Short mmCIF file of C-alpha atoms and ligand atoms in Angstrom, two decimals:
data_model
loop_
_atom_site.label_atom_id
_atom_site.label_comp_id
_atom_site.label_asym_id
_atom_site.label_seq_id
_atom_site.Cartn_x
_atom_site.Cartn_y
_atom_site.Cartn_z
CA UNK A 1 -22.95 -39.74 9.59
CA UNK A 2 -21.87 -36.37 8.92
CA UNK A 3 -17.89 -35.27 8.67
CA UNK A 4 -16.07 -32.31 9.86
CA UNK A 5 -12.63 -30.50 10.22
CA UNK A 6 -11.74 -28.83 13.67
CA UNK A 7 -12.29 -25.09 14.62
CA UNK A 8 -15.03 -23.45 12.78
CA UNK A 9 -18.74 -22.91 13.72
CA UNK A 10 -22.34 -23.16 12.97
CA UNK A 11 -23.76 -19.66 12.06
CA UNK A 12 -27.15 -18.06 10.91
CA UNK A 13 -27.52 -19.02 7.10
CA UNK A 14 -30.00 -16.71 6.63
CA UNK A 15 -30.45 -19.13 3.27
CA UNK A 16 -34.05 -18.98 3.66
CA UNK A 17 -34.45 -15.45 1.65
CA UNK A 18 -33.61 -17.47 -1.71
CA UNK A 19 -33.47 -21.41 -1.36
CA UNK A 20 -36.80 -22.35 -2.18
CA UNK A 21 -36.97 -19.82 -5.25
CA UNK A 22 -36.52 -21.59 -8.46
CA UNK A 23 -33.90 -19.70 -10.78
CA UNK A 24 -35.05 -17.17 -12.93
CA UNK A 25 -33.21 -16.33 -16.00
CA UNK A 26 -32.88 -13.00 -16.31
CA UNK A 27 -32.87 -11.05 -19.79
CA UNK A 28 -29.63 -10.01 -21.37
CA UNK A 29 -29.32 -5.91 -20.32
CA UNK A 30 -28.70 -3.04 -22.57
CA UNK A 31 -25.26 -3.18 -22.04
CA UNK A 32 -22.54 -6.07 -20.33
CA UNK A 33 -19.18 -4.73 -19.16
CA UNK A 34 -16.82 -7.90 -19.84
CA UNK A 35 -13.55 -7.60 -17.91
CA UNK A 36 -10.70 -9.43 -19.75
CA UNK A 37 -9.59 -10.77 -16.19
CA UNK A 38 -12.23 -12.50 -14.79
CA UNK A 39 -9.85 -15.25 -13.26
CA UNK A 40 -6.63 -15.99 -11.50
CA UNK A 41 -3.90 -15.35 -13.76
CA UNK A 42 -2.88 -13.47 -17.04
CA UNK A 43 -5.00 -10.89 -18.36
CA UNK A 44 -6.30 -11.81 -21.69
CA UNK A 45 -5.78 -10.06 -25.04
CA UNK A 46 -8.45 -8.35 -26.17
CA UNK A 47 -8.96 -10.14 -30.05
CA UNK A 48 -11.32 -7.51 -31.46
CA UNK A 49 -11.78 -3.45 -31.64
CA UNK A 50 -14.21 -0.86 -31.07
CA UNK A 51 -17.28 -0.91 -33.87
CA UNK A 52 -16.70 -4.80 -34.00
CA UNK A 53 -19.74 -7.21 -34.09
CA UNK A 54 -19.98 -10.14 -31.85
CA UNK A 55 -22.46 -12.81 -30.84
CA UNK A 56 -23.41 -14.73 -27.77
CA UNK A 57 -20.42 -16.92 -26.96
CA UNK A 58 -17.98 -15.14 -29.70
CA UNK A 59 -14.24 -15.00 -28.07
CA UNK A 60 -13.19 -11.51 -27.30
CA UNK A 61 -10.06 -12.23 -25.15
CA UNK A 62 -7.48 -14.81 -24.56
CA UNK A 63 -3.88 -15.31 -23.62
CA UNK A 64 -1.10 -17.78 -24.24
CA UNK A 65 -0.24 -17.93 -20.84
CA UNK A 66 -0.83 -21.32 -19.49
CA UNK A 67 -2.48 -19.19 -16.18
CA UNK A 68 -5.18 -17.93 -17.75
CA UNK A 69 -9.02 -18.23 -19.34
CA UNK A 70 -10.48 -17.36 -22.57
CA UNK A 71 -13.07 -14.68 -22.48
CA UNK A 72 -16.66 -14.65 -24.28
CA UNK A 73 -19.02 -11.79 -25.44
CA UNK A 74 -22.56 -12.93 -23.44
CA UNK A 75 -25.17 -11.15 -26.20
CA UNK A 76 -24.91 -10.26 -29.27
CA UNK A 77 -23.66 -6.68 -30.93
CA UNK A 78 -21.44 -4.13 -31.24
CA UNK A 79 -18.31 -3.41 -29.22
CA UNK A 80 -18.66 0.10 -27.99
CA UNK A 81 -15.72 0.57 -26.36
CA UNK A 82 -12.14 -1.14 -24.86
CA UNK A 83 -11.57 0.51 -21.89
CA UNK A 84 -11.03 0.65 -18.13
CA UNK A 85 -14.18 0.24 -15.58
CA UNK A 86 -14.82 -0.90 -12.22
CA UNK A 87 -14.14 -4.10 -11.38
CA UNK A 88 -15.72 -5.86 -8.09
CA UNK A 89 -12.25 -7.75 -6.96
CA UNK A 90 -9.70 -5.26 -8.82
CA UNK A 91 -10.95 -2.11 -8.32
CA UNK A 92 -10.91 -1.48 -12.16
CA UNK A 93 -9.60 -3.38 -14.65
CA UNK A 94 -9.57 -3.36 -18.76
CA UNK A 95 -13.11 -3.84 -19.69
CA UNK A 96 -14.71 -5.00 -23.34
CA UNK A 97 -18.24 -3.20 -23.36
CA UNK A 98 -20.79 -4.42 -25.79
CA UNK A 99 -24.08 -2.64 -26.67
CA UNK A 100 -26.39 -5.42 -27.18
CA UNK A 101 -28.69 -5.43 -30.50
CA UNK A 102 -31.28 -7.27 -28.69
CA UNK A 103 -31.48 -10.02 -30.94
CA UNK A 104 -29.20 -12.76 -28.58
CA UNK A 105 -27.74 -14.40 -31.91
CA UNK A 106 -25.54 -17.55 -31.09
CA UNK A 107 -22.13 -17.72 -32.19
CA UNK A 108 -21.53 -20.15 -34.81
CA UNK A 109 -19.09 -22.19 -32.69
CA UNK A 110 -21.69 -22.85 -30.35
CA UNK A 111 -23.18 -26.44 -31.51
CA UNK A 112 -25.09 -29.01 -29.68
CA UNK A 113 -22.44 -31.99 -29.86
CA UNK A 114 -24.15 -35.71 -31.12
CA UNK A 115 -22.41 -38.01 -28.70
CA UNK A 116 -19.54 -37.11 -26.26
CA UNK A 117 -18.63 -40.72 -25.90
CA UNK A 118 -15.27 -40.46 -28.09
CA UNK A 119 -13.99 -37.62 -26.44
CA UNK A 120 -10.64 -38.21 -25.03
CA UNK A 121 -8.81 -36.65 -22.18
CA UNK A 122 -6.51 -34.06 -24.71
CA UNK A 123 -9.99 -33.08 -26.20
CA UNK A 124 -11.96 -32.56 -23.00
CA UNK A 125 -9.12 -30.48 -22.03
CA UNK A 126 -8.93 -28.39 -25.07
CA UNK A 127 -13.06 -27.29 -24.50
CA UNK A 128 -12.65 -26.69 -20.87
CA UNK A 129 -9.75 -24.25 -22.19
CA UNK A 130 -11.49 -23.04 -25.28
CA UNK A 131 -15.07 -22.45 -23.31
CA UNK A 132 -12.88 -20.23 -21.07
CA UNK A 133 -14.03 -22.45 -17.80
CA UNK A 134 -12.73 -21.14 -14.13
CA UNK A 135 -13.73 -22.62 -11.03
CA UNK A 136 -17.21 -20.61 -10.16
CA UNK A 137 -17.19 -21.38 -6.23
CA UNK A 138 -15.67 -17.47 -5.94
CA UNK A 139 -12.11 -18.28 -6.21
CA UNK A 140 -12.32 -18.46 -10.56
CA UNK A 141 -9.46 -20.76 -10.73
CA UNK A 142 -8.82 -21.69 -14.82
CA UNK A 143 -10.17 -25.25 -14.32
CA UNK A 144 -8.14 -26.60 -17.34
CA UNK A 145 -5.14 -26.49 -14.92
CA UNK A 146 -6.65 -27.37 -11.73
CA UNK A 147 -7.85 -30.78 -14.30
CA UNK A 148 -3.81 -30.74 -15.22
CA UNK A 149 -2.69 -31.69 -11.85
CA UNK A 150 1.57 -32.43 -11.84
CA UNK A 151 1.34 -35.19 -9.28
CA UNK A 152 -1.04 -38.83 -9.84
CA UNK A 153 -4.37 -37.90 -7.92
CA UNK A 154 -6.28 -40.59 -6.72
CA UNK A 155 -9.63 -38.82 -5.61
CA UNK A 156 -11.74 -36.08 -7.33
CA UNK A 157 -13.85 -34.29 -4.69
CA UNK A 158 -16.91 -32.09 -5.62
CA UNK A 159 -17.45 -29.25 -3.61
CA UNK A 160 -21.63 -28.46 -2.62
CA UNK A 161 -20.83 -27.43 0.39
CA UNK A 162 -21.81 -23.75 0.15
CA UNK A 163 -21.04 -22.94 3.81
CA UNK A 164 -21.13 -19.65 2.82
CA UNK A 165 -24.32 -17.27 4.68
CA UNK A 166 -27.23 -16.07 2.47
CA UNK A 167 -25.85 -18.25 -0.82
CA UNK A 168 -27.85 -20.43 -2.39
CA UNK A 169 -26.69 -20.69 -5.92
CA UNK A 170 -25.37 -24.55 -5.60
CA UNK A 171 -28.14 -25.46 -3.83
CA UNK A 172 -30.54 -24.90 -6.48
CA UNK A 173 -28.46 -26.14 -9.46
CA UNK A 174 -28.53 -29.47 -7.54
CA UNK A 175 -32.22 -29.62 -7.19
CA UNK A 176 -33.13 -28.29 -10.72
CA UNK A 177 -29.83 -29.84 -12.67
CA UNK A 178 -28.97 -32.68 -11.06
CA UNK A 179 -28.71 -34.86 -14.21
CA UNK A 180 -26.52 -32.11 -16.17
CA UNK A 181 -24.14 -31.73 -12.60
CA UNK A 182 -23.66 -35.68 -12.69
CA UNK A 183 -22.82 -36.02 -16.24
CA UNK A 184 -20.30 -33.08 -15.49
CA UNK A 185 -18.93 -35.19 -13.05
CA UNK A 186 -18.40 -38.04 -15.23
CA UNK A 187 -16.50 -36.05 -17.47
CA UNK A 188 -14.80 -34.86 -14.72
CA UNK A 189 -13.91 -38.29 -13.69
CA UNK A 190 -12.85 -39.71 -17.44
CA UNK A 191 -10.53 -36.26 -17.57
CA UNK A 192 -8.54 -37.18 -14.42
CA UNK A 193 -8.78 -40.98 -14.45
CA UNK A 194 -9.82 -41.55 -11.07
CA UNK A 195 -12.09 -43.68 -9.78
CA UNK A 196 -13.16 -42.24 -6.07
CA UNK A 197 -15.20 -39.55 -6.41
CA UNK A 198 -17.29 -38.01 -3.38
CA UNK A 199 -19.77 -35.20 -3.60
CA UNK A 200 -19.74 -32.84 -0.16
CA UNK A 201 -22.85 -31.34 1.02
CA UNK A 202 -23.71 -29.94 4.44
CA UNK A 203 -26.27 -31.83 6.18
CA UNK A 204 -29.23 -28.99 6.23
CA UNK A 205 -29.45 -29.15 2.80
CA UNK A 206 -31.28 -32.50 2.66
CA UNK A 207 -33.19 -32.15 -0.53
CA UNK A 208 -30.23 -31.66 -2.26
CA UNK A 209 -28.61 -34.91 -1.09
CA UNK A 210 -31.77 -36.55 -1.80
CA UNK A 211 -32.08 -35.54 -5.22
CA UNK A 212 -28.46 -36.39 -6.08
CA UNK A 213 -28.14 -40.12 -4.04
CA UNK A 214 -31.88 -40.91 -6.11
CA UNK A 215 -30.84 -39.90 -9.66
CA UNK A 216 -26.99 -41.74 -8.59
CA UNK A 217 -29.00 -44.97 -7.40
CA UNK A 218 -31.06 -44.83 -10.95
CA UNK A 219 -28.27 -44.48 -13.66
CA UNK A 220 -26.10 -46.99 -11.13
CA UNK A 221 -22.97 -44.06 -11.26
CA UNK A 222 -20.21 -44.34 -9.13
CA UNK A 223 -20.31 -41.36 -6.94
CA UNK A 224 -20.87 -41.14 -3.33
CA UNK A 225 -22.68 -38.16 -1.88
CA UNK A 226 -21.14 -37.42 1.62
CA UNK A 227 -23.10 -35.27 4.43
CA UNK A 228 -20.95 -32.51 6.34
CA UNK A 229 -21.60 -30.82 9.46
CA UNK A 230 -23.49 -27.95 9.18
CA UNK A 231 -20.22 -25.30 10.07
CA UNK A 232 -18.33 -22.50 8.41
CA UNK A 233 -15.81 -22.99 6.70
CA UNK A 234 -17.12 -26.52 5.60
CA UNK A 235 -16.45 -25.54 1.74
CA UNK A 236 -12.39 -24.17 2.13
CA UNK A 237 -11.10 -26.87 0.42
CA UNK A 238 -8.00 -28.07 2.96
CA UNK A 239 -11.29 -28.20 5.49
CA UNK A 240 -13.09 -30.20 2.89
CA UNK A 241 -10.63 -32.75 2.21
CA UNK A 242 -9.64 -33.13 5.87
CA UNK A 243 -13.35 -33.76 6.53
CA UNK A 244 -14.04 -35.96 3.52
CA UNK A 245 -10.61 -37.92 3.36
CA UNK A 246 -8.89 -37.44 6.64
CA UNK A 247 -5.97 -35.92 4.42
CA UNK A 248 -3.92 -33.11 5.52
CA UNK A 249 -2.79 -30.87 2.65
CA UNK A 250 0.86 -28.92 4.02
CA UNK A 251 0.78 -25.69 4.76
CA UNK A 252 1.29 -23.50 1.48
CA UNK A 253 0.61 -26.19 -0.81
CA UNK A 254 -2.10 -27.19 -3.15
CA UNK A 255 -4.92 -30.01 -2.68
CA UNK A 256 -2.84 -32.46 -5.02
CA UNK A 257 -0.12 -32.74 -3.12
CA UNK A 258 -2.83 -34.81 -0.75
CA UNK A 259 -4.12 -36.56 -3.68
CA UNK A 260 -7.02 -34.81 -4.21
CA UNK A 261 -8.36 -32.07 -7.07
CA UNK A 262 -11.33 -30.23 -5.53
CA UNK A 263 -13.93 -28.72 -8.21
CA UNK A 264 -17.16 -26.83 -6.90
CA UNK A 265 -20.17 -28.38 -8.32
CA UNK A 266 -21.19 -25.29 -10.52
CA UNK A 267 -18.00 -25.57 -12.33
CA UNK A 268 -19.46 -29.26 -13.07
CA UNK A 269 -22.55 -27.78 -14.60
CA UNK A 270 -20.60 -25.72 -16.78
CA UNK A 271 -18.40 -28.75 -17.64
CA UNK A 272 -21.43 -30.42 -18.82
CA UNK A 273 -23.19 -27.08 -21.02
CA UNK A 274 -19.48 -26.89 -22.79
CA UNK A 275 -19.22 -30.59 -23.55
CA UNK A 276 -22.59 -31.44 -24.36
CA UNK A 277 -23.89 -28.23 -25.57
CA UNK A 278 -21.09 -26.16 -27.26
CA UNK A 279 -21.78 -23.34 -24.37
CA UNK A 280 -18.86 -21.48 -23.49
CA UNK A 281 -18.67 -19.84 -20.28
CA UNK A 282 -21.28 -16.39 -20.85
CA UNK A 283 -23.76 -16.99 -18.04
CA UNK A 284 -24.10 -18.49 -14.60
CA UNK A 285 -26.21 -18.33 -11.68
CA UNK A 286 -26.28 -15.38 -8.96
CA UNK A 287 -27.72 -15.19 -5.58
CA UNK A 288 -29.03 -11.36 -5.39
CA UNK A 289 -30.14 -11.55 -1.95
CA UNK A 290 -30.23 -9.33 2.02
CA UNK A 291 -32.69 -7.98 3.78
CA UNK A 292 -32.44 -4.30 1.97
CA UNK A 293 -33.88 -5.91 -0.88
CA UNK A 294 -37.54 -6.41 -1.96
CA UNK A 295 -37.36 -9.66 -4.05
CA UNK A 296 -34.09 -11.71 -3.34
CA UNK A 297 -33.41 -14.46 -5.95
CA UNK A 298 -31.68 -16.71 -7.49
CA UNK A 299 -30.82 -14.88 -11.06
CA UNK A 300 -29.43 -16.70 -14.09
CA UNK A 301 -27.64 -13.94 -15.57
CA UNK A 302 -25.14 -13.01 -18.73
CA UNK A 303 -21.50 -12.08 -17.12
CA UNK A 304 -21.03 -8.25 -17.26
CA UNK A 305 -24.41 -7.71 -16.09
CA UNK A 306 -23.96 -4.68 -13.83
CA UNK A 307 -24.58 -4.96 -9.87
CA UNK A 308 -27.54 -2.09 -10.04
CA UNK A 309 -29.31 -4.34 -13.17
CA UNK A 310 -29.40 -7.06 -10.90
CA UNK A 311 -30.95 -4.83 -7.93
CA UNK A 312 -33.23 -3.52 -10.22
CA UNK A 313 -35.12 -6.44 -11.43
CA UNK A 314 -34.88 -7.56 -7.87
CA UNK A 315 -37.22 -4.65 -7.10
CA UNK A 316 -34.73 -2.23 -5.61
CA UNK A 317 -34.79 -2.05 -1.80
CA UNK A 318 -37.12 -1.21 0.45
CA UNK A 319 -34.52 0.12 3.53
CA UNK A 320 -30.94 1.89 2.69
CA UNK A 321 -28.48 -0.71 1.75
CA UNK A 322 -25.71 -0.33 4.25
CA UNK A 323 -23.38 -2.56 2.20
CA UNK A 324 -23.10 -4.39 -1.03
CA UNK A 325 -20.92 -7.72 -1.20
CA UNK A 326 -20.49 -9.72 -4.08
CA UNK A 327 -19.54 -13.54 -2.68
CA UNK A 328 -20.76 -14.34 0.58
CA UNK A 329 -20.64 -12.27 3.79
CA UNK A 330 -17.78 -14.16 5.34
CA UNK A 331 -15.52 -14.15 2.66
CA UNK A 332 -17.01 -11.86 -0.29
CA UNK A 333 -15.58 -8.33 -0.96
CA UNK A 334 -17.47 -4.96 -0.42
CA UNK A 335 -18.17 -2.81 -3.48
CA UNK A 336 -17.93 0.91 -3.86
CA UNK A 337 -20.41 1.20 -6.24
CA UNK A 338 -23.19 -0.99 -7.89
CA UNK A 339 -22.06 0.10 -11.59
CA UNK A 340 -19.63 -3.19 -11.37
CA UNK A 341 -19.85 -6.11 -13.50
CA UNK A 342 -21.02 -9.70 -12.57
CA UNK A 343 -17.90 -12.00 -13.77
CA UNK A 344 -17.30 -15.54 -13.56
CA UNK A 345 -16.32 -16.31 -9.96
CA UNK A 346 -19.77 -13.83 -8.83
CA UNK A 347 -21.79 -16.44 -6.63
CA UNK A 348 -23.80 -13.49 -4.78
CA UNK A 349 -24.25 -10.23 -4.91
CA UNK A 350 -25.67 -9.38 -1.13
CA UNK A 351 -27.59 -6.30 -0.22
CA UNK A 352 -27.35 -5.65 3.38
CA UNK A 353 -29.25 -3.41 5.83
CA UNK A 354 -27.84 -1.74 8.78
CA UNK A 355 -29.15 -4.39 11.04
CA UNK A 356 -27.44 -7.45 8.93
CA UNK A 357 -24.51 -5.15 8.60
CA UNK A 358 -23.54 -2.27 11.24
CA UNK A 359 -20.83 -0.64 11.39
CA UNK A 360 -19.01 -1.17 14.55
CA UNK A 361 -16.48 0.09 16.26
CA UNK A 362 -12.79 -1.81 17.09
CA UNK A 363 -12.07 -2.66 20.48
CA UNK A 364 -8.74 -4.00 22.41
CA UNK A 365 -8.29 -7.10 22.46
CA UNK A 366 -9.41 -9.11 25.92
CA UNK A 367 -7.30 -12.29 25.12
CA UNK A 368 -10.28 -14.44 25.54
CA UNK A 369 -8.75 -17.03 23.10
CA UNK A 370 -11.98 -17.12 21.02
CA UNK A 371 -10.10 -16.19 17.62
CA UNK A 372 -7.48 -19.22 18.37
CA UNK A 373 -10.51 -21.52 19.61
CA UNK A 374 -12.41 -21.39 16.39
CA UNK A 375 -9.45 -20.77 13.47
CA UNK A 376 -9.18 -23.94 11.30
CA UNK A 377 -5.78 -23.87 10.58
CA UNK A 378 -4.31 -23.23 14.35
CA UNK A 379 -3.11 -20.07 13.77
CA UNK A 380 -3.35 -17.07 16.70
CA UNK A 381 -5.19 -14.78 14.83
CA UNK A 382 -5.19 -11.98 18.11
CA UNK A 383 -1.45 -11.98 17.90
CA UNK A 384 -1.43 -11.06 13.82
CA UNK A 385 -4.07 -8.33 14.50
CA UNK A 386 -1.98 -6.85 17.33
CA UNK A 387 0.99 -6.97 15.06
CA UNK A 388 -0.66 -4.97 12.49
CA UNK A 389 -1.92 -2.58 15.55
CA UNK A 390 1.34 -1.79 16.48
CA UNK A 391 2.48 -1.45 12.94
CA UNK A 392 5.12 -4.94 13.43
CA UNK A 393 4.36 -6.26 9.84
CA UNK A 394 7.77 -7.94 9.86
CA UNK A 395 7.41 -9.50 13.54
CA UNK A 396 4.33 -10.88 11.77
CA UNK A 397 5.81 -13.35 9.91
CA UNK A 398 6.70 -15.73 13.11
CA UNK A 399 2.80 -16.00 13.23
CA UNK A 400 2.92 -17.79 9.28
CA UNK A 401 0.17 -15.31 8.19
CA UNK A 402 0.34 -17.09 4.55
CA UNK A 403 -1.08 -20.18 6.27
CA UNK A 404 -4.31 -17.99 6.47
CA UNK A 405 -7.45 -19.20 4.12
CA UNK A 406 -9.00 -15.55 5.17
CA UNK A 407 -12.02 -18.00 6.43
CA UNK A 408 -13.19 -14.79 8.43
CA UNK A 409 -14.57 -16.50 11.21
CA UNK A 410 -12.00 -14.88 14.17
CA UNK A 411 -13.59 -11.31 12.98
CA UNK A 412 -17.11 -12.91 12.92
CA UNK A 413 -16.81 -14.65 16.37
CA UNK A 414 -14.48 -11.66 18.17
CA UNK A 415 -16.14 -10.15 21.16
CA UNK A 416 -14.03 -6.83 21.07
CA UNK A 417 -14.99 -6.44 16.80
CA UNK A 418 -11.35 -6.24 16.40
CA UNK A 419 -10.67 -6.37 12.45
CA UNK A 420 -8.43 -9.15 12.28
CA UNK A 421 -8.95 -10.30 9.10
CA UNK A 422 -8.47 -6.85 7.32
CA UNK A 423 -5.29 -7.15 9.62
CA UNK A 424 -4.46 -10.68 8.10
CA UNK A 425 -4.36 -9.39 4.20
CA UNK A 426 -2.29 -6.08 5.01
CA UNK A 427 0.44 -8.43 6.57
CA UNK A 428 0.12 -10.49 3.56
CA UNK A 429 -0.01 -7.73 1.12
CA UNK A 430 2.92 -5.92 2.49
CA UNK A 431 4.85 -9.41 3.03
CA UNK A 432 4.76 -9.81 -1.06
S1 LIG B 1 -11.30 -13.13 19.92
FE1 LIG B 1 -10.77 -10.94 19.81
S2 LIG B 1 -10.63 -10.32 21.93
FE2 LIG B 1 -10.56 -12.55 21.94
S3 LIG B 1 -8.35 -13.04 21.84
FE3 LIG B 1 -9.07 -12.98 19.75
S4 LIG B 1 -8.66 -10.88 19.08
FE4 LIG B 1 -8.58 -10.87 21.31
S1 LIG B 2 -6.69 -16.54 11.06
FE1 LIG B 2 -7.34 -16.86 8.96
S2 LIG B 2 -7.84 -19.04 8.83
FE2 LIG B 2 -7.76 -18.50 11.01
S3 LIG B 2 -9.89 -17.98 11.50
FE3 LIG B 2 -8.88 -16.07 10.96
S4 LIG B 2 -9.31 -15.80 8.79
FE4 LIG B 2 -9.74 -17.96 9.28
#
């Protein structure tokens, strides 16, 4: 049987542009722009200087604050410059750009290890730091502290979800990696000492589930792979673990205060390439996909790849992008330009057309109650957006805006177009 949460809805995927495309792994560009905050927290440090030579995987950034992730070079030569460039959540940040020689040499720190098996917790830690590790499901989380929880957990939950439109990055690492993601798990599982683990995937993505529950039957693991309604936001995680566990996590807190540590199933892959093969954190998987574009796919690219590299060797587009995203359309930010990086948390860079993306125009609101219907967390999103309207940012706060997980489905299902999540984050921003 499938779970769900309340509130939410089913809406067009539009997954079938890149879910049966196999990933391709696209070359290492002339040029990667590596922003030294790729993550929630600290900026790093940059730990090298113009006319330096790196590697693949050398560290070019880190920080001692315990918020924070180290930073890799993803090919190998010659720091050209240190300097600020765009940035696709930040706007622009403080970039390290590397001319690449071509050649893709490996850092020596990056070795194959013999057996993991005497690994303990401290040491698993220290890689997950060192390999500069964030959660990739968007939100780029450093994972060593999300693995550090302060309270006894009792249940590790991975999150395949991918409720997200158009994405299909997670869905193809479980079909083509299933035996790398499971082994990430495990580690996952020895790190945090639990012993109830449950995988969440929505319930159209069949092959997925099938793949995993075979290769879980064959090496006898102890995982279970749970179904989930097909609905957005299936993958926020207070939706996930009230689906999955029947938990509730409070308002304003975090998902160990229910017990729980939630960890999207990419960041298990990575887990696994760190552990197993020495890989820091240089490359992951992109969904470059939308209806503007002539060959969506599903791109296995270095980080600090640029936007238009990634459009390009999609074939460019064939009708006038109206937008550019990178995450999904629900929850993913639009970009200015496409001379912005890839980083770690990019899960889709989306290419939309007038038609998937038109520009309409804000009407008043009819109080049809569809916004309060739908929101997952029982909030009244109509009376935040009216609030913002009439410019009462501090009358907002009886309305508990920070309860918001900017889910985006009020805007989406709105029949007067009214902007009420834009609303949402200018109450919160001003509120800080
Ligand atoms: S869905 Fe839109 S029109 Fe309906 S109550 Fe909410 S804000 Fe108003
Ligand atoms: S108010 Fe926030 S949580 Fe509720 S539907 Fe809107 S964006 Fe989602």
């Amino acid at each position: 049987m499938s779970l769900s949460f309340s509130g939410g809805k089913h809406i067009p995927g539009y997954k079938h542009l890149t879910q049966d495309l196999p990933v391709v792994t696209m070359a290492a560009p002339a040029e990667v722009i590596i922003p030294l905050s790729q993550h929630t927290g600290a900026v790093c440090k940059t730990l090298l200087k113009k006319g330096d030579k790196v590697k693949v995987g050398t560290k070019i950034g880190s920080s001692d604050k315990l918020i924070s992730s180290t930073v890799h070079s993803s090919v190998s030569g010659e720091i050209k410059a240190i300097a600020d460039y765009n940035h696709p959540v930040l706007g622009t940040s403080i970039a390290v750009i590397i001319t690449s020689d071509g050649k893709d040499e490996l850092d020596a720190s990056i070795k194959l290890r013999g057996s993991v098996s005497p690994l303990g917790k401290e040491e698993l830690l220290k890689i997950v730091k060192e390999s500069g590790i964030v959660g990739l499901g968007g939100a780029a989380f450093p994972t060593h502290v999300k693995l550090t929880p302060p309270k006894s957990i009792d249940t590790l939950l991975i999150n395949a979800a991918e409720c997200e439109p158009y994405l299909t990055c997670d869905y193809r690492i479980m079909i083509e990696n299933p035996n790398e993601i499971l082994k990430g798990i495990n580690l996952l599982k020895k790190i945090l000492g639990v012993k109830n683990i449950v995988v969440g995937i929505e319930d159209d993505k069949l092959e997925a589930i099938s793949v995993l529950r075979n290769k879980i039957i064959a090496k006898s693991y102890s995982i279970k792979v749970q179904p989930l309604k097909t609905k957005y936001p299936q993958g926020a995680e207070k939706q996930l673990i009230k689906a999955i566990l029947d938990r509730e996590v409070p308002a304003g807190k975090l998902p160990f205060e229910a017990g729980v540590v939630v960890i999207n199933v990419g960041t298990a892959l990575a887990l696994y390439e760190a552990v197993y093969l020495g890989k820091p954190l240089y490359e992951r998987i992109v969904t470059v996909t939308g209806k503007s574009l002539r060959s969506p796919a599903n791109l296995k690219v270095r980080i600090g790849t640029k936007f238009s590299d990634l459009i390009e060797f999609c074939h460019g587009t064939s009708t006038a992008a109206s937008k550019v995203i990178m995450g999904g359309p629900m929850m993913g930010l639009a970009q200015f330009s496409t001379d912005t990086p890839v980083i770690k948390g990019t899960s889709g860079v989306l290419v939309l057309s007038e038609k998937e993306a038109p520009d309409y125009k804000e009407g008043p609101c009819i109080r049809c109650g569809r916004c309060v219907d739908i929101c997952p967390v029982g909030m009244l999103p109509f009376a935040l957006s009216m609030c913002a309207e009439s410019k009462m940012l501090e009358q907002a706060a009886q309305y508990n805006p920070r309860d918001c997980i900017e889910c985006g489905i009020c805007t989406y299902i709105c029949p007067a177009r009214r902007r009420i999540l834009e609303s949402i984050r200018l109450i919160k921003a001003v509120a800080k």
